[in-house]
């Protein structure tokens, strides 16, 4: 029997309104059986049962799946006319968005009122390919991932709409406000029911913010614009057209354009200060609304608590043939308010006078609710110094302070601060999770929160800092979850940690012509476990988790150089106190392996002229309790043996000293205070100070005749003093993941001096200071020189800042040095797998040979930029581009005074 029942018939006889119908390309039945049409002409609905169901037109979808979606089953009862089974089936299939046409036919009617059905579908075409026309290649690549287009998927109207919206948003964020997108559909002749889409994009012109103006304000508009972090005016790299002073007042010009300084001539006002040279001037509606909230927040901080934005207007203006935006913002500032009387209620632990002192708000101060809440501790700050911190550091975890306005008169607001002190909370359970590799006891010994003691917020914050300083965990993910138990006055703390890799590998190899094999192999295990070294089960891949540090390094430069280094550190010697014990052993040889007669590197030449350094050092550091527990004191003893054979160390001051053996037995005392944090790699706050004294026994005072010996340096003698001070100051405030946006100022001062015991003996040729370049030199391993890096300059040996020959090594080294550093650091990534930050710097340093010549203000100055990359496996990688300002002169151009410096493994002094 022919197909006679179509979707149209269902729409008519079932009185169901659907958004689907047969398409024009659907095959119509050639004849109609009147018996089937009579089914729909019945005045009384009649029940029928489905006998068979088949699906046609489907190429990609399984028949059973489509029948299941349609929810029609063999044996189902349907009512014709009046039933809704067929209309619901069509709806179920249509809303899948896979078909452009859905039809249901009755193909056969049986005498016992059974019917056969055929569901005819026309599948939508699938996406063969998609391209973007009218845009750059890089933009096309970006759009491919943003539009959500996937080859092989069914093309739907929603897919087209979503793609267009994504394209418009992409360019909208790039200041293209009038983007037009047209989709061209192309049928693929080689693939059945497959289409390609071409997105023709007309970006139009960029639309930028030409001007932002305020009205109704008494506050300086420049300050208001400064608060709008993501809505900036167009860059002004050239002077603005002059204005007639008779028709255009200075005040109005200043309001319109935000310039602060002007040159006044007879008839014109011309700005000579160029502002915002790198402002993006993009307009984003969502960010603009956020910036308006920031403007109101700024008003509130200035005492205008009733300030509101009355109206904003964003209109297009023509600027030299380009369409840009002018934003007008009308504000109603309201009155400026001041703090009045502040009374305390409910405080029994601390007096009103002490609380007023900590609050730091006096009658007559400009009203600022944010400052009030911050000083009360409603916004927890790691720095402390607030009322909440005062109470919580003494166990009052349940403390609460609520400021209540008691009177508002004229421009003054009185407050009553109602305090609920609550009971002191006691620490109950301290839990640790996430330390998959590091042992629990290694973590617990760093914690200041101990079960049974009173809760202290400062102890909690200090514990977080100490865990970050270990460098075993991601400092961004250290999360102390504090769970108070009001019923029994206790508190549980769970430290959530995330392990990160802290081991480092250094590996390089090569072959030097004539020199031989060159290379470096170094490993540093920063969370080692020496007690498990003989346990086979602990090697996965290495025994770890006890917080010890093991470092092994082998370096070779063929016949010319080789070095072996080993060191081990136990940070908690004895396991009960923070007593760091370190032992290191080293052996190094540097040879003049080049034979000028033969014209090549030879073993005989290397064995005829060399310096060999061997030594061992032991040190023990102890954490102090006074003046505070950020202080530490360390003591060390070091023995180094220098063997010289036809090798001159200091040909200027010691022309005859090129053969013999020197022994350097020295002692070292160091007092340090380190409060930097939270990460040792990228500190954002705190300071670091180090004062050290390294000295040898005064051999020449014990035996005065030693001065006249052939080798007066057989027993090396000296006393060396060093000082380092560093400060890290956040210029922008942020916490948690927002730390990625912090701008950090680093200021540092460094100084050193090496002296002698006997005026008849020259200052030791060993342990001096090499100043200049990047601080990478073999001399550090050979002679024990302290290498003081100075970006923008080569290694120098003159105290005159204008004398800077381009050299890689010096003939003599300083006995005194000063260095001053200012750096601005900005992090691009604080991910533990790759910490990356950029910096700009100003640096000044110099060296001298005697106190007579010493002048701390006679310095070599440099400026520049740099990048740092910290990869856990390889350590620190960095480079700087510095310009030596004192190298610039009549015969030296700026580009010739610049130097690239590279660092690997450590940050030089």
CSV table of N, CA and C in Angstrom, one decimal, residues 469-577:
chain,number,residue,atom,x,y,z
A,469,UNK,N,58.5,27.9,52.3
A,469,UNK,CA,59.9,28.1,52.3
A,469,UNK,C,60.6,26.7,52.1
A,470,UNK,N,60.0,25.6,52.4
A,470,UNK,CA,60.6,24.3,52.2
A,470,UNK,C,60.8,24.1,50.7
A,471,UNK,N,60.0,24.7,49.8
A,471,UNK,CA,60.1,24.5,48.4
A,471,UNK,C,59.8,23.1,48.0
A,472,UNK,N,59.0,22.3,48.8
A,472,UNK,CA,58.5,21.0,48.5
A,472,UNK,C,57.1,21.0,48.0
A,473,UNK,N,56.4,22.1,48.3
A,473,UNK,CA,55.0,22.2,48.0
A,473,UNK,C,54.7,23.5,47.2
A,474,UNK,N,53.6,23.5,46.4
A,474,UNK,CA,53.2,24.6,45.7
A,474,UNK,C,52.7,25.7,46.6
A,475,UNK,N,53.4,26.8,46.8
A,475,UNK,CA,53.0,27.8,47.8
A,475,UNK,C,51.6,28.4,47.5
A,476,UNK,N,51.1,28.3,46.2
A,476,UNK,CA,49.8,28.9,45.9
A,476,UNK,C,48.7,28.0,46.4
A,477,UNK,N,49.0,26.7,46.7
A,477,UNK,CA,48.0,25.7,47.0
A,477,UNK,C,48.0,25.3,48.5
A,478,UNK,N,48.9,25.9,49.3
A,478,UNK,CA,48.9,25.6,50.7
A,478,UNK,C,47.7,26.3,51.3
A,479,UNK,N,46.8,25.4,51.8
A,479,UNK,CA,45.5,25.9,52.3
A,479,UNK,C,45.2,25.3,53.7
A,480,UNK,N,45.3,26.2,54.8
A,480,UNK,CA,45.0,25.7,56.1
A,480,UNK,C,43.5,25.8,56.4
A,481,UNK,N,42.8,24.7,56.4
A,481,UNK,CA,41.4,24.7,56.6
A,481,UNK,C,41.1,24.7,58.1
A,482,UNK,N,40.6,25.8,58.6
A,482,UNK,CA,40.3,26.0,60.1
A,482,UNK,C,38.9,25.6,60.4
A,483,UNK,N,38.6,24.6,61.2
A,483,UNK,CA,37.3,24.2,61.6
A,483,UNK,C,37.1,24.4,63.1
A,484,UNK,N,36.4,25.4,63.5
A,484,UNK,CA,36.1,25.6,64.9
A,484,UNK,C,35.0,24.7,65.4
A,485,UNK,N,35.1,24.4,66.7
A,485,UNK,CA,34.1,23.5,67.4
A,485,UNK,C,33.6,24.3,68.6
A,486,UNK,N,32.6,25.2,68.3
A,486,UNK,CA,32.1,26.0,69.4
A,486,UNK,C,31.6,25.3,70.6
A,487,UNK,N,31.1,24.0,70.4
A,487,UNK,CA,30.6,23.3,71.6
A,487,UNK,C,31.6,23.0,72.7
A,488,UNK,N,32.8,22.7,72.3
A,488,UNK,CA,33.8,22.4,73.3
A,488,UNK,C,35.0,23.4,73.3
A,489,UNK,N,34.9,24.5,72.5
A,489,UNK,CA,35.9,25.5,72.5
A,489,UNK,C,37.2,25.1,71.9
A,490,UNK,N,37.2,24.1,71.0
A,490,UNK,CA,38.4,23.7,70.3
A,490,UNK,C,38.4,24.0,68.8
A,491,UNK,N,39.5,23.8,68.2
A,491,UNK,CA,39.6,24.0,66.7
A,491,UNK,C,40.5,23.0,66.1
A,492,UNK,N,40.0,22.5,64.9
A,492,UNK,CA,40.8,21.6,64.1
A,492,UNK,C,41.4,22.3,62.9
A,493,UNK,N,42.6,22.0,62.5
A,493,UNK,CA,43.2,22.6,61.3
A,493,UNK,C,43.7,21.5,60.4
A,494,UNK,N,43.3,21.5,59.2
A,494,UNK,CA,43.8,20.6,58.2
A,494,UNK,C,44.6,21.4,57.1
A,495,UNK,N,45.9,21.1,57.0
A,495,UNK,CA,46.7,21.7,56.0
A,495,UNK,C,46.7,20.9,54.7
A,496,UNK,N,46.1,21.5,53.7
A,496,UNK,CA,46.0,20.9,52.4
A,496,UNK,C,47.2,21.3,51.5
A,497,UNK,N,48.0,20.3,51.1
A,497,UNK,CA,49.2,20.6,50.4
A,497,UNK,C,49.2,19.9,49.0
A,498,UNK,N,50.1,20.5,48.2
A,498,UNK,CA,50.2,19.9,46.8
A,498,UNK,C,51.7,19.8,46.5
A,499,UNK,N,52.2,18.5,46.5
A,499,UNK,CA,53.6,18.3,46.2
A,499,UNK,C,54.1,18.9,44.9
A,500,UNK,N,55.3,19.4,44.8
A,500,UNK,CA,55.9,19.8,43.6
A,500,UNK,C,57.3,19.2,43.5
A,501,UNK,N,57.8,19.1,42.3
A,501,UNK,CA,59.1,18.6,42.1
A,501,UNK,C,60.1,19.7,42.5
A,502,UNK,N,61.1,19.3,43.3
A,502,UNK,CA,62.2,20.2,43.7
A,502,UNK,C,63.6,19.8,43.3
A,503,UNK,N,63.7,18.6,42.7
A,503,UNK,CA,65.0,18.1,42.3
A,503,UNK,C,65.4,18.7,41.0
A,504,UNK,N,66.7,18.8,40.8
A,504,UNK,CA,67.3,19.5,39.7
A,504,UNK,C,68.3,18.6,39.0
A,505,UNK,N,68.4,18.7,37.7
A,505,UNK,CA,69.3,18.0,36.8
A,505,UNK,C,70.1,19.0,35.9
A,506,UNK,N,71.4,18.8,35.9
A,506,UNK,CA,72.2,19.6,35.0
A,506,UNK,C,73.0,18.7,34.1
A,507,UNK,N,72.8,18.8,32.8
A,507,UNK,CA,73.4,17.8,31.9
A,507,UNK,C,73.8,18.5,30.6
A,508,UNK,N,75.1,18.4,30.3
A,508,UNK,CA,75.6,18.9,29.0
A,508,UNK,C,76.8,18.1,28.5
A,509,UNK,N,77.0,18.1,27.2
A,509,UNK,CA,78.2,17.4,26.7
A,509,UNK,C,78.6,17.9,25.4
A,510,UNK,N,79.9,17.8,25.0
A,510,UNK,CA,80.4,18.3,23.8
A,510,UNK,C,81.8,17.8,23.5
A,511,UNK,N,82.3,18.2,22.4
A,511,UNK,CA,83.6,17.8,22.0
A,511,UNK,C,84.3,19.1,21.5
A,512,UNK,N,85.4,19.5,22.2
A,512,UNK,CA,86.1,20.7,21.8
A,512,UNK,C,87.4,20.3,21.0
A,513,UNK,N,87.6,21.0,19.9
A,513,UNK,CA,88.7,20.7,19.0
A,513,UNK,C,90.0,20.8,19.8
A,514,UNK,N,90.7,19.8,19.9
A,514,UNK,CA,92.0,19.8,20.6
A,514,UNK,C,91.9,19.7,22.1
A,515,UNK,N,90.7,20.1,22.7
A,515,UNK,CA,90.5,20.0,24.1
A,515,UNK,C,90.1,18.7,24.6
A,516,UNK,N,89.2,18.1,23.8
A,516,UNK,CA,88.7,16.8,24.2
A,516,UNK,C,87.2,16.9,24.6
A,517,UNK,N,86.8,15.9,25.4
A,517,UNK,CA,85.4,15.8,25.9
A,517,UNK,C,85.1,16.9,26.9
A,518,UNK,N,84.0,17.6,26.7
A,518,UNK,CA,83.6,18.6,27.6
A,518,UNK,C,82.2,18.2,28.0
A,519,UNK,N,81.8,18.6,29.3
A,519,UNK,CA,80.5,18.3,29.7
A,519,UNK,C,80.3,18.5,31.2
A,520,UNK,N,79.0,18.5,31.6
A,520,UNK,CA,78.6,18.7,33.0
A,520,UNK,C,77.5,17.7,33.3
A,521,UNK,N,77.7,17.0,34.5
A,521,UNK,CA,76.6,16.2,35.0
A,521,UNK,C,76.4,16.6,36.4
A,522,UNK,N,75.2,17.1,36.7
A,522,UNK,CA,75.0,17.5,38.1
A,522,UNK,C,73.5,17.1,38.5
A,523,UNK,N,73.4,16.6,39.7
A,523,UNK,CA,72.1,16.3,40.2
A,523,UNK,C,71.9,16.9,41.6
A,524,UNK,N,70.8,17.4,41.9
A,524,UNK,CA,70.5,18.0,43.2
A,524,UNK,C,69.2,17.4,43.7
A,525,UNK,N,69.2,16.7,44.8
A,525,UNK,CA,67.9,16.1,45.4
A,525,UNK,C,67.6,16.9,46.6
A,526,UNK,N,66.5,17.7,46.6
A,526,UNK,CA,66.2,18.6,47.6
A,526,UNK,C,65.3,18.1,48.7
A,527,UNK,N,64.8,16.9,48.5
A,527,UNK,CA,63.9,16.2,49.5
A,527,UNK,C,64.4,14.8,49.7
A,528,UNK,N,65.6,14.6,50.0
A,528,UNK,CA,66.3,13.3,50.0
A,528,UNK,C,66.1,12.6,51.4
A,529,UNK,N,66.3,11.3,51.4
A,529,UNK,CA,66.2,10.5,52.6
A,529,UNK,C,67.4,9.6,52.7
A,530,UNK,N,68.4,10.0,53.4
A,530,UNK,CA,69.6,9.2,53.5
A,530,UNK,C,69.5,8.0,54.3
A,531,UNK,N,68.5,8.0,55.3
A,531,UNK,CA,68.4,6.8,56.1
A,531,UNK,C,67.7,5.6,55.4
A,532,UNK,N,67.1,5.9,54.3
A,532,UNK,CA,66.4,4.9,53.5
A,532,UNK,C,67.2,4.5,52.2
A,533,UNK,N,68.5,5.0,52.2
A,533,UNK,CA,69.3,4.7,51.0
A,533,UNK,C,69.6,3.2,50.8
A,534,UNK,N,69.6,2.4,51.8
A,534,UNK,CA,69.8,1.0,51.7
A,534,UNK,C,68.5,0.2,51.6
A,535,UNK,N,67.4,0.9,51.6
A,535,UNK,CA,66.1,0.2,51.5
A,535,UNK,C,65.7,0.1,50.0
A,536,UNK,N,65.6,-1.1,49.5
A,536,UNK,CA,65.3,-1.2,48.1
A,536,UNK,C,63.9,-0.7,47.8
A,537,UNK,N,63.0,-0.9,48.7
A,537,UNK,CA,61.6,-0.4,48.5
A,537,UNK,C,61.5,1.1,48.4
A,538,UNK,N,62.4,1.8,49.0
A,538,UNK,CA,62.4,3.3,49.0
A,538,UNK,C,62.8,3.9,47.7
A,539,UNK,N,63.4,3.2,46.9
A,539,UNK,CA,63.9,3.7,45.6
A,539,UNK,C,62.8,3.8,44.6
A,540,UNK,N,62.1,4.9,44.6
A,540,UNK,CA,61.0,5.0,43.6
A,540,UNK,C,60.9,6.5,43.1
A,541,UNK,N,61.7,7.0,42.3
A,541,UNK,CA,63.0,6.4,41.8
A,541,UNK,C,64.1,6.5,42.8
A,542,UNK,N,64.0,7.5,43.8
A,542,UNK,CA,65.0,7.7,44.8
A,542,UNK,C,64.4,7.7,46.2
A,543,UNK,N,65.2,7.4,47.2
A,543,UNK,CA,64.7,7.6,48.5
A,543,UNK,C,64.5,9.0,48.9
A,544,UNK,N,63.3,9.4,49.3
A,544,UNK,CA,62.9,10.8,49.4
A,544,UNK,C,61.9,11.0,50.6
A,545,UNK,N,61.7,12.2,50.9
A,545,UNK,CA,60.7,12.5,51.9
A,545,UNK,C,61.2,13.0,53.3
A,546,UNK,N,62.5,13.0,53.5
A,546,UNK,CA,63.0,13.4,54.8
A,546,UNK,C,63.6,14.8,54.8
A,547,UNK,N,63.4,15.5,53.7
A,547,UNK,CA,63.8,16.9,53.7
A,547,UNK,C,65.3,17.2,53.6
A,548,UNK,N,66.1,16.2,53.4
A,548,UNK,CA,67.5,16.4,53.3
A,548,UNK,C,67.9,16.8,51.8
A,549,UNK,N,69.1,17.4,51.7
A,549,UNK,CA,69.5,17.8,50.4
A,549,UNK,C,70.9,17.2,50.0
A,550,UNK,N,70.9,16.5,48.9
A,550,UNK,CA,72.1,15.9,48.4
A,550,UNK,C,72.4,16.4,47.0
A,551,UNK,N,73.7,16.8,46.8
A,551,UNK,CA,74.1,17.4,45.5
A,551,UNK,C,75.4,16.8,45.1
A,552,UNK,N,75.4,16.4,43.8
A,552,UNK,CA,76.6,15.8,43.2
A,552,UNK,C,76.8,16.5,41.8
A,553,UNK,N,78.1,16.9,41.6
A,553,UNK,CA,78.3,17.6,40.3
A,553,UNK,C,79.7,17.3,39.8
A,554,UNK,N,79.8,16.9,38.5
A,554,UNK,CA,81.0,16.6,37.9
A,554,UNK,C,81.1,17.4,36.6
A,555,UNK,N,82.2,18.2,36.4
A,555,UNK,CA,82.3,19.0,35.2
A,555,UNK,C,83.7,18.8,34.6
A,556,UNK,N,83.7,18.8,33.3
A,556,UNK,CA,85.0,18.6,32.6
A,556,UNK,C,85.1,19.5,31.4
A,557,UNK,N,86.3,20.0,31.1
A,557,UNK,CA,86.5,20.8,29.9
A,557,UNK,C,87.8,20.2,29.2
A,558,UNK,N,87.7,18.9,29.1
A,558,UNK,CA,88.9,18.2,28.5
A,558,UNK,C,90.1,18.3,29.3
A,559,UNK,N,91.2,18.6,28.7
A,559,UNK,CA,92.5,18.7,29.4
A,559,UNK,C,92.6,20.0,30.2
A,560,UNK,N,91.7,21.0,29.9
A,560,UNK,CA,91.9,22.3,30.5
A,560,UNK,C,91.3,22.4,31.9
A,561,UNK,N,90.2,21.7,32.1
A,561,UNK,CA,89.5,21.9,33.4
A,561,UNK,C,88.7,20.7,33.8
A,562,UNK,N,88.7,20.4,35.1
A,562,UNK,CA,87.8,19.4,35.7
A,562,UNK,C,87.5,19.7,37.1
A,563,UNK,N,86.3,19.3,37.5
A,563,UNK,CA,85.8,19.7,38.9
A,563,UNK,C,84.9,18.6,39.4
A,564,UNK,N,85.0,18.3,40.7
A,564,UNK,CA,84.2,17.3,41.4
A,564,UNK,C,83.6,18.0,42.6
A,565,UNK,N,82.3,18.0,42.8
A,565,UNK,CA,81.7,18.6,44.0
A,565,UNK,C,80.7,17.7,44.6
A,566,UNK,N,80.7,17.6,45.9
A,566,UNK,CA,79.7,16.8,46.7
A,566,UNK,C,79.2,17.6,47.9
A,567,UNK,N,77.9,17.6,48.2
A,567,UNK,CA,77.5,18.3,49.4
A,567,UNK,C,76.2,17.6,49.9
A,568,UNK,N,76.0,17.6,51.3
A,568,UNK,CA,74.9,17.0,51.9
A,568,UNK,C,74.4,18.0,53.0
A,569,UNK,N,73.1,18.2,53.1
A,569,UNK,CA,72.6,19.0,54.2
A,569,UNK,C,71.5,18.3,54.9
A,570,UNK,N,71.6,18.3,56.2
A,570,UNK,CA,70.5,17.8,57.1
A,570,UNK,C,69.9,19.1,57.8
A,571,UNK,N,68.7,19.5,57.5
A,571,UNK,CA,68.2,20.8,58.0
A,571,UNK,C,67.8,20.7,59.5
A,572,UNK,N,67.6,19.5,60.0
A,572,UNK,CA,67.2,19.3,61.4
A,572,UNK,C,68.1,18.3,62.1
A,573,UNK,N,69.3,18.6,62.3
A,573,UNK,CA,70.2,17.7,62.9
A,573,UNK,C,69.7,17.3,64.3
A,574,UNK,N,69.6,16.1,64.6
A,574,UNK,CA,69.0,15.6,65.9
A,574,UNK,C,67.5,15.4,65.8
A,575,UNK,N,66.9,16.0,64.9
A,575,UNK,CA,65.4,15.9,64.7
A,575,UNK,C,64.5,16.7,65.6
A,576,UNK,N,65.1,17.4,66.6
A,576,UNK,CA,64.2,18.1,67.5
A,576,UNK,C,64.3,19.7,67.3
A,577,UNK,N,65.4,20.2,66.8
A,577,UNK,CA,65.5,21.6,66.6
A,577,UNK,C,66.0,21.9,65.2
